PDB file of C-alpha atoms in Angstrom:
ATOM      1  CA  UNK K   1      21.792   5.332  -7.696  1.00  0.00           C
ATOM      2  CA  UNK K   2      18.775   3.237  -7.499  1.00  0.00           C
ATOM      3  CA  UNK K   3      18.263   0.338 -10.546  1.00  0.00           C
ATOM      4  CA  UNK K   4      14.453  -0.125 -10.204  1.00  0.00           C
ATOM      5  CA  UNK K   5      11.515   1.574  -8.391  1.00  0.00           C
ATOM      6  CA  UNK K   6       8.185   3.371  -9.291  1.00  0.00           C
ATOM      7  CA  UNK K   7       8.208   6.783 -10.708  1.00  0.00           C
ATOM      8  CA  UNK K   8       4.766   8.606  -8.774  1.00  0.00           C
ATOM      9  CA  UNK K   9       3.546  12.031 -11.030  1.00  0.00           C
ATOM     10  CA  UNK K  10       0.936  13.615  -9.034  1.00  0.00           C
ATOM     11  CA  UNK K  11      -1.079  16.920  -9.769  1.00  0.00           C
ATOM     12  CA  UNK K  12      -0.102  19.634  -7.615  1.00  0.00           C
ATOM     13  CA  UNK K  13      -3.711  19.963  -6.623  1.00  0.00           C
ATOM     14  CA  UNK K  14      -3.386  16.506  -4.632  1.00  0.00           C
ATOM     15  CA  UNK K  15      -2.212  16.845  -1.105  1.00  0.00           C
ATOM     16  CA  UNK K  16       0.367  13.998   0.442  1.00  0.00           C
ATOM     17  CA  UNK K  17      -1.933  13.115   3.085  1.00  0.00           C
ATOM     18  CA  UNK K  18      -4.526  12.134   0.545  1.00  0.00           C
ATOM     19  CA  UNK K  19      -2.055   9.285  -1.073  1.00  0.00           C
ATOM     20  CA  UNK K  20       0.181   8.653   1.804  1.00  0.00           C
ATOM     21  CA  UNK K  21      -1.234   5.172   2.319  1.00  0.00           C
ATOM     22  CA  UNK K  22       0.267   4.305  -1.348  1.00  0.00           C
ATOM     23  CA  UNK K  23       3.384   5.323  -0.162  1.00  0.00           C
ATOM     24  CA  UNK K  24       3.142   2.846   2.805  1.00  0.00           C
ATOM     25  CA  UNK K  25       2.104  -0.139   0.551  1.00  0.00           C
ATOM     26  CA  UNK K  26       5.003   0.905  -1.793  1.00  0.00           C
ATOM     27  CA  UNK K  27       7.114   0.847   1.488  1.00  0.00           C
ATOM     28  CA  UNK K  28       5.738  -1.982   2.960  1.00  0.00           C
ATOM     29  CA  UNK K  29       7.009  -3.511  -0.041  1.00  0.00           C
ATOM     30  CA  UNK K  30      10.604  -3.021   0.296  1.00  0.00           C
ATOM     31  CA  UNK K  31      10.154  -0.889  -3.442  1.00  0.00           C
ATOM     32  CA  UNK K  32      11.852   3.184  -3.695  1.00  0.00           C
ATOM     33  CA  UNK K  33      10.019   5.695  -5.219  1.00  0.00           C
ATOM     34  CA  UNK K  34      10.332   9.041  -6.757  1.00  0.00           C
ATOM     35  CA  UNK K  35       7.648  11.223  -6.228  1.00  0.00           C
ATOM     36  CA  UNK K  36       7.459  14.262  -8.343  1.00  0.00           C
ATOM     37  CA  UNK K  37       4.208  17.161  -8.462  1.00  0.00           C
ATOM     38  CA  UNK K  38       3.427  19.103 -11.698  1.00  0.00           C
ATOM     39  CA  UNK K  39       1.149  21.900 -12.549  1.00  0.00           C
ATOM     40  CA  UNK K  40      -1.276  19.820 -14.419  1.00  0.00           C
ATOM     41  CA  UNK K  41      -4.904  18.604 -13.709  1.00  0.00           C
ATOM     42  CA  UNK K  42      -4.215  15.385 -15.905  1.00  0.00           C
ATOM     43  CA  UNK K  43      -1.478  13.843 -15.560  1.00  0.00           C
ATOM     44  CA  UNK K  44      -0.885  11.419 -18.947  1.00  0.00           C
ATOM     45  CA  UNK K  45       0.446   8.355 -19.032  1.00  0.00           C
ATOM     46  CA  UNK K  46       3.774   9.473 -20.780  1.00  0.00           C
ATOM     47  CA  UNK K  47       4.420  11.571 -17.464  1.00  0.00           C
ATOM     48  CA  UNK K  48       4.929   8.464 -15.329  1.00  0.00           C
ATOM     49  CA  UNK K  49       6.183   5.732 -17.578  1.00  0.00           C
ATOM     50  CA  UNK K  50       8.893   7.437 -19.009  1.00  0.00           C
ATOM     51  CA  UNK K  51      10.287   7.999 -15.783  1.00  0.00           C
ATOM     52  CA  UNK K  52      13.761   6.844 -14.561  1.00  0.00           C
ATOM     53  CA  UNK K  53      11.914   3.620 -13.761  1.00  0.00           C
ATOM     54  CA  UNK K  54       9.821   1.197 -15.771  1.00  0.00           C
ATOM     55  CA  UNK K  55       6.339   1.542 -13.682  1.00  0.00           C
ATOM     56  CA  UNK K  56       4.697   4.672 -12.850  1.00  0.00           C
ATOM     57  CA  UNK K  57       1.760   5.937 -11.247  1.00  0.00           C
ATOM     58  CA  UNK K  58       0.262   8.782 -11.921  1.00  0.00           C
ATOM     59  CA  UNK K  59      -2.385  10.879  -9.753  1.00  0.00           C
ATOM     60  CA  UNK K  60      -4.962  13.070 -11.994  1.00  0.00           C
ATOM     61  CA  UNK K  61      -6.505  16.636 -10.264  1.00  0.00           C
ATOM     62  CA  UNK K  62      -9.803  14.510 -10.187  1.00  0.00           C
ATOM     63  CA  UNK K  63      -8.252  11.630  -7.687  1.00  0.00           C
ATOM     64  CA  UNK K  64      -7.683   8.931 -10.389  1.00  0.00           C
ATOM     65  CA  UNK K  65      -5.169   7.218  -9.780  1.00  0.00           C
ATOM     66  CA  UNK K  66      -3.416   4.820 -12.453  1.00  0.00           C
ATOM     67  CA  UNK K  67      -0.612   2.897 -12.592  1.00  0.00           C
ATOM     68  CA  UNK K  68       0.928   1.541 -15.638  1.00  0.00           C
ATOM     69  CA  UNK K  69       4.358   0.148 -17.441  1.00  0.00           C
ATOM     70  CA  UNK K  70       6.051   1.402 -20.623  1.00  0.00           C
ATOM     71  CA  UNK K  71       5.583  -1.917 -22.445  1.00  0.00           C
ATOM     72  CA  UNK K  72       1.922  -2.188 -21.500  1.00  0.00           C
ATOM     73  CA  UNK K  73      -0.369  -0.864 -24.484  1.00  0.00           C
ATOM     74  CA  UNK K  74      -3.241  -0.975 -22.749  1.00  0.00           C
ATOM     75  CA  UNK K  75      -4.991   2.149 -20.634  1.00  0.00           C
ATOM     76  CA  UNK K  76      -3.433   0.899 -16.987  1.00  0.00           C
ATOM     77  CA  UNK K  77      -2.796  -1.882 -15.268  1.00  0.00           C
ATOM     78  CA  UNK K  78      -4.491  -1.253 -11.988  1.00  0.00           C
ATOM     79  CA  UNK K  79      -6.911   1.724 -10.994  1.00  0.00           C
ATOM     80  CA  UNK K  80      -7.992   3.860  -7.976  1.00  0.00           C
ATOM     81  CA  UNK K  81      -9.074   6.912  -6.509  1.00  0.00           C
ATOM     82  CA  UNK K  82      -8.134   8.789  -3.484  1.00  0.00           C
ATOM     83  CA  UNK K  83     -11.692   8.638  -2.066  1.00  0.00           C
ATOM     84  CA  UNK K  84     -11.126   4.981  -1.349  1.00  0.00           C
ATOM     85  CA  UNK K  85     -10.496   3.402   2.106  1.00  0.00           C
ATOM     86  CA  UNK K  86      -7.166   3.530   3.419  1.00  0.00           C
ATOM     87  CA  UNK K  87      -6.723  -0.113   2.932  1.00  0.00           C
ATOM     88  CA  UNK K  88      -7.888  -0.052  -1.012  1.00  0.00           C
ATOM     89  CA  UNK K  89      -5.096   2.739  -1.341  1.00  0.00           C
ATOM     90  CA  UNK K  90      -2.430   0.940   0.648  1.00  0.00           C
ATOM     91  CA  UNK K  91      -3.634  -2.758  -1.105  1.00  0.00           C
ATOM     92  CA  UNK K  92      -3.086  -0.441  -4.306  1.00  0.00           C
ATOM     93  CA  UNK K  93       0.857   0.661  -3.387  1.00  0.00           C
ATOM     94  CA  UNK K  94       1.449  -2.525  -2.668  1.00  0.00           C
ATOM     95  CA  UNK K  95       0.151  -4.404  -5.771  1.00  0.00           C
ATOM     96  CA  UNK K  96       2.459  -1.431  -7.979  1.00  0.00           C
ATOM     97  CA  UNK K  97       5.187  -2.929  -5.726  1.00  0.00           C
ATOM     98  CA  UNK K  98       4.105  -6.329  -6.649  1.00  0.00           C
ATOM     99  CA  UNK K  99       3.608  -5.571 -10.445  1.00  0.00           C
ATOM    100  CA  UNK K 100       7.454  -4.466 -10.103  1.00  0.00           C
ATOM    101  CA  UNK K 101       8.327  -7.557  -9.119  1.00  0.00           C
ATOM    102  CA  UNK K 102       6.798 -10.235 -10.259  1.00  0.00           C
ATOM    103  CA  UNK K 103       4.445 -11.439  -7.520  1.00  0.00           C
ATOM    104  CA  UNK K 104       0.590 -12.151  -7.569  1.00  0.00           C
ATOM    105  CA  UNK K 105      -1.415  -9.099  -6.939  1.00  0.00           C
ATOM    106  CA  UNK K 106      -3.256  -9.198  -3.545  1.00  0.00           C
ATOM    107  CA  UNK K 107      -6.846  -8.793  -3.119  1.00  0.00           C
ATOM    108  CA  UNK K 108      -8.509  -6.002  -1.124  1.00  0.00           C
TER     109      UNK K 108
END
């Protein structure tokens, strides 16, 4: 059973090959995830911080892309959207990882 990871929530409406570079900065990482789809356009922060893990991302109809903590009171930590380059989305995957733990975000 894994300890720690990043719970991914993702509107159905999203297709894989849209956010696959996140997984590959998640990956790239050495960090598991869990990624899970549901029928909603937006997908609230609730969805992906309560989670089996601590972090979450979650992936809005609209390509908004958040990722966030359950301690953290603010809106998100970091934000993207899938019309970035591959390299913001991957940079993006790999800063969650980072956020996970511990380390200095990189820069894009």
């Amino acid at each position: 059973m894994l300890k720690t990871g990043i719970d991914i929530v993702c509107s159905n409406i999203i297709k894989i090959v849209d956010i696959e570079e996140i997984f590959f900065g998640i990956e790239e990482e050495g960090v598991p995830y869990i990624l899970k789809f549901l029928e909603e356009e937006k997908i609230d922060k609730e969805f992906y911080v309560n989670g089996r893990f601590e972090i979450g991302i979650g992936i809005n109809s609209d390509g908004e892309i958040f990722l966030n903590q359950k301690k953290y009171t603010k809106e998100y930590i970091l934000k993207e959207n899938i019309g970035s380059s591959k390299k913001r989305l991957r940079v993006f995957g790999q800063n969650a990882a980072r956020v996970l733990k511990g380390l200095p975000l990189k820069k894009v």
